[in-house]
Short mmCIF file of C-alpha atoms in Angstrom, two decimals:
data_model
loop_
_atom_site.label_atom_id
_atom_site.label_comp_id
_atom_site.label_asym_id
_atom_site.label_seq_id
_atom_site.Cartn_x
_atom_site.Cartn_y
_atom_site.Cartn_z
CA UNK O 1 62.63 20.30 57.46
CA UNK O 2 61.70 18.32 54.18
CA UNK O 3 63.13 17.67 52.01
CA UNK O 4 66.84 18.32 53.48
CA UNK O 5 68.52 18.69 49.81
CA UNK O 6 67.22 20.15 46.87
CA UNK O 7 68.08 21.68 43.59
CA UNK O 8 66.36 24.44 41.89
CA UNK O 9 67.16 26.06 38.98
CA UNK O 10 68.01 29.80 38.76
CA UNK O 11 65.05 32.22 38.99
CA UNK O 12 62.89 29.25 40.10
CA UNK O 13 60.75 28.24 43.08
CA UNK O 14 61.94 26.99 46.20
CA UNK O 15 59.52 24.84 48.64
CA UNK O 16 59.82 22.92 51.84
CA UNK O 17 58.04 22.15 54.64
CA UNK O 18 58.51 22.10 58.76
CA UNK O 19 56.92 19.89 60.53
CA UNK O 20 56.59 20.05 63.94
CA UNK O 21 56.64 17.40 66.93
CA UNK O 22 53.42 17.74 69.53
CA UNK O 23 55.62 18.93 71.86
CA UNK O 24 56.47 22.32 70.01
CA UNK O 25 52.89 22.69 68.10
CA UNK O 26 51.41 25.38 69.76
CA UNK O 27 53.53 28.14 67.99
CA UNK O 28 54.23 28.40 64.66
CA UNK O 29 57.99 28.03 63.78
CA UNK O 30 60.28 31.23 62.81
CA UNK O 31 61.81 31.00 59.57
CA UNK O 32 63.89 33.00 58.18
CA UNK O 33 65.05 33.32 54.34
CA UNK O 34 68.19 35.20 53.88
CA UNK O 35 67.85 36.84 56.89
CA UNK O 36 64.05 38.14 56.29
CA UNK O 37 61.07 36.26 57.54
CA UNK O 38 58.63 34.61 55.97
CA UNK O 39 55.57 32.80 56.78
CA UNK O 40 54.24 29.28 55.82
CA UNK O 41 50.94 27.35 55.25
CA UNK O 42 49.97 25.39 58.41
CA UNK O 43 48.30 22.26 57.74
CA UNK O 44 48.35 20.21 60.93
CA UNK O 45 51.62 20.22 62.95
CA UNK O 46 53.08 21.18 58.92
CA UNK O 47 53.87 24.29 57.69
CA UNK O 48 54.70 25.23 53.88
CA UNK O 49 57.25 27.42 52.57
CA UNK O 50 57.74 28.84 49.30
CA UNK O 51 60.78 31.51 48.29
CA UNK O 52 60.48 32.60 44.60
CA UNK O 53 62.25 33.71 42.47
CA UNK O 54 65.57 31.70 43.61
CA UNK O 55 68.80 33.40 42.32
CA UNK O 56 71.56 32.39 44.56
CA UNK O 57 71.94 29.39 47.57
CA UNK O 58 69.50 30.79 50.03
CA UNK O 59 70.32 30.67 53.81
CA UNK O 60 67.64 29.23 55.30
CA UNK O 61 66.96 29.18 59.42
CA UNK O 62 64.03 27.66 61.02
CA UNK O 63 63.37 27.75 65.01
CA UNK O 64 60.39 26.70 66.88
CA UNK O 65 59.62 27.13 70.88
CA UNK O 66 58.74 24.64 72.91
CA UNK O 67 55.32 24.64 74.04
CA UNK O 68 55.01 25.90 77.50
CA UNK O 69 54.33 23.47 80.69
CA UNK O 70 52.58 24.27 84.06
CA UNK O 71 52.77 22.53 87.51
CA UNK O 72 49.42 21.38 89.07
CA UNK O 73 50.34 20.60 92.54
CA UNK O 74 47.10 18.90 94.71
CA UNK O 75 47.15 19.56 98.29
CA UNK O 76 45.20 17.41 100.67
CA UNK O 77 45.41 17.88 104.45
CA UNK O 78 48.35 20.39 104.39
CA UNK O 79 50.90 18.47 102.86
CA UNK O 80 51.18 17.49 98.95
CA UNK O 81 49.13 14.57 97.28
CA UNK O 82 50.88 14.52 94.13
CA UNK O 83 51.81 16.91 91.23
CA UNK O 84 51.74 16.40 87.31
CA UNK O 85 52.80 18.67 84.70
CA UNK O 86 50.73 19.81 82.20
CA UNK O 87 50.94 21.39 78.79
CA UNK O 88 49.87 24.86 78.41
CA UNK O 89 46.20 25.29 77.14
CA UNK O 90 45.36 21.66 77.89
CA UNK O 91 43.58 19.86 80.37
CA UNK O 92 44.57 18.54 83.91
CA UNK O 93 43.53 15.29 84.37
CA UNK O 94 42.10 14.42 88.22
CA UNK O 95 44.46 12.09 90.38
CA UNK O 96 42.54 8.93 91.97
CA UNK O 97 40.53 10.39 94.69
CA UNK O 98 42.78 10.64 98.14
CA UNK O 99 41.54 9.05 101.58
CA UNK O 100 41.44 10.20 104.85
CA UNK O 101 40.07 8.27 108.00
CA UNK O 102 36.83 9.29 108.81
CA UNK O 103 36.17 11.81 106.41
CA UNK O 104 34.69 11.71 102.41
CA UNK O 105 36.56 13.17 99.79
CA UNK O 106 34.54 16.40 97.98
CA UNK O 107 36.46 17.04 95.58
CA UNK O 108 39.32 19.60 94.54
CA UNK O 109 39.37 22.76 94.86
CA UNK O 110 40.90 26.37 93.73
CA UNK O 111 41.62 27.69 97.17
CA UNK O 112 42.12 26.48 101.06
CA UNK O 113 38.33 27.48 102.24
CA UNK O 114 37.47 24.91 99.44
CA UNK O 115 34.39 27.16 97.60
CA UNK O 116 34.78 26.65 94.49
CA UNK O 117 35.56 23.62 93.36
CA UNK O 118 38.05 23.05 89.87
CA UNK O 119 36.49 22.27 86.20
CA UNK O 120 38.73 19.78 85.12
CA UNK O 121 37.73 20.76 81.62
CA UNK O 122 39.26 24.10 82.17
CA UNK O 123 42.68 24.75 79.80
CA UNK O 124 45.54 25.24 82.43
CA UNK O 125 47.15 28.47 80.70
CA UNK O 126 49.33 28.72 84.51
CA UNK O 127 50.88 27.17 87.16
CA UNK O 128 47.58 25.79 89.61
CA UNK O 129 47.12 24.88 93.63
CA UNK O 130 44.06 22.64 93.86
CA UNK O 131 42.96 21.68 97.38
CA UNK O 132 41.01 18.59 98.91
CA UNK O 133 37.98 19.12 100.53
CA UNK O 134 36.88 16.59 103.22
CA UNK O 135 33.43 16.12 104.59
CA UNK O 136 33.74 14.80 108.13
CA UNK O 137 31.67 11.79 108.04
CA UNK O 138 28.63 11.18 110.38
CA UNK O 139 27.50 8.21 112.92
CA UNK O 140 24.17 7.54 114.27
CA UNK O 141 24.71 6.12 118.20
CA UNK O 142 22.00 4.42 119.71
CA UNK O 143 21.62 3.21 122.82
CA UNK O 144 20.73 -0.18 124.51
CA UNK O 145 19.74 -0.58 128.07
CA UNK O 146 21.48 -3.95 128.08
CA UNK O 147 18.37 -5.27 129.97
CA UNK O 148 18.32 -3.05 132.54
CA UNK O 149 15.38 -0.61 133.15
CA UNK O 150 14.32 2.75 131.77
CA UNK O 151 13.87 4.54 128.90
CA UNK O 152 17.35 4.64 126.71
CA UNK O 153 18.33 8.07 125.37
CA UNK O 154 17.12 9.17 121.92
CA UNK O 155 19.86 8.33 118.77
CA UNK O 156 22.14 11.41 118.75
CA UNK O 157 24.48 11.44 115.62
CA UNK O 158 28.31 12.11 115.77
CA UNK O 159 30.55 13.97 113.55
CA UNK O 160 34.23 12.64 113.07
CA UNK O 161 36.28 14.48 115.23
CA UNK O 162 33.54 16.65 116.75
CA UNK O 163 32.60 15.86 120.75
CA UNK O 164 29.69 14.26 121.53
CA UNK O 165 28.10 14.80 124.87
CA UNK O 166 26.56 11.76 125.65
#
């Protein structure tokens, strides 16, 4: 609150300003004159007040709310990746890309089943689960007949963790 000490003269004007850290700028700050509210000019993270008429020392309070934070918790392979919070109606910024042996990271995702993937330009306005989806990588596996005789078999192609019937 600006300035913290002033005069004014009977039946005079009364002005001051709030001005808010980033951390609380998302809601306008109550104030309160003498018990009633009032409401101020917002320029920026600043907000104006003005109390005419000025006949007595006025009692002024002024409260502001934090602004709200979410967790974003990212879950790859059953267990937790890593979490960050985020302020509300802002964006989540995308951890480095997780690895996993024989598999290619696709991306995150809003649910387990991994359908629809997350717009990390989205405003987070709640708490959010985001999932990894992996692509099982695949081989090509050719055969060589090492000099022996015959026909080798045709190039079959192998999915991680899937059999392959040779």
């Amino acid at each position: 609150v600006s300035p913290t000490n002033q005069i004014v003269s009977y039946n005079k004007t009364l002005e001051f300003k709030v001005t808010l850290d980033d951390a609380y700028a998302l809601t306008a700050p109550t104030v309160y004159v003498d018990g009633n509210s009032i409401t101020g000019v917002k320029n920026g993270n600043e907000y104006t007040y003005t109390v005419n008429n000025i006949i007595s020392q006025p009692m002024i309070s002024v409260s502001a709310t934090k602004n709200p934070q979410h967790t974003a918790i990212f879950v790859s392979g059953g267990s937790v990746y890593t979490f960050s919070t985020v302020e509300d109606r802002s964006g989540l910024t995308e951890p480095a890309a997780p690895e996993r042996a024989g598999y290619t990271f696709g991306g995150w995702y809003t649910e387990k089943e991994c359908t629809n993937k997350y717009n990390f330009e989205t405003s987070v306005t709640d708490d959010v689960v985001l999932y990894a989806k992996w692509i099982a990588n695949t081989y090509n596996v050719s055969y060589d007949l090492n000099g022996a005789l015959g026909t080798a078999p045709s190039v079959q192609t192998k999915t991680h963790d899937v059999t392959l019937k040779l």
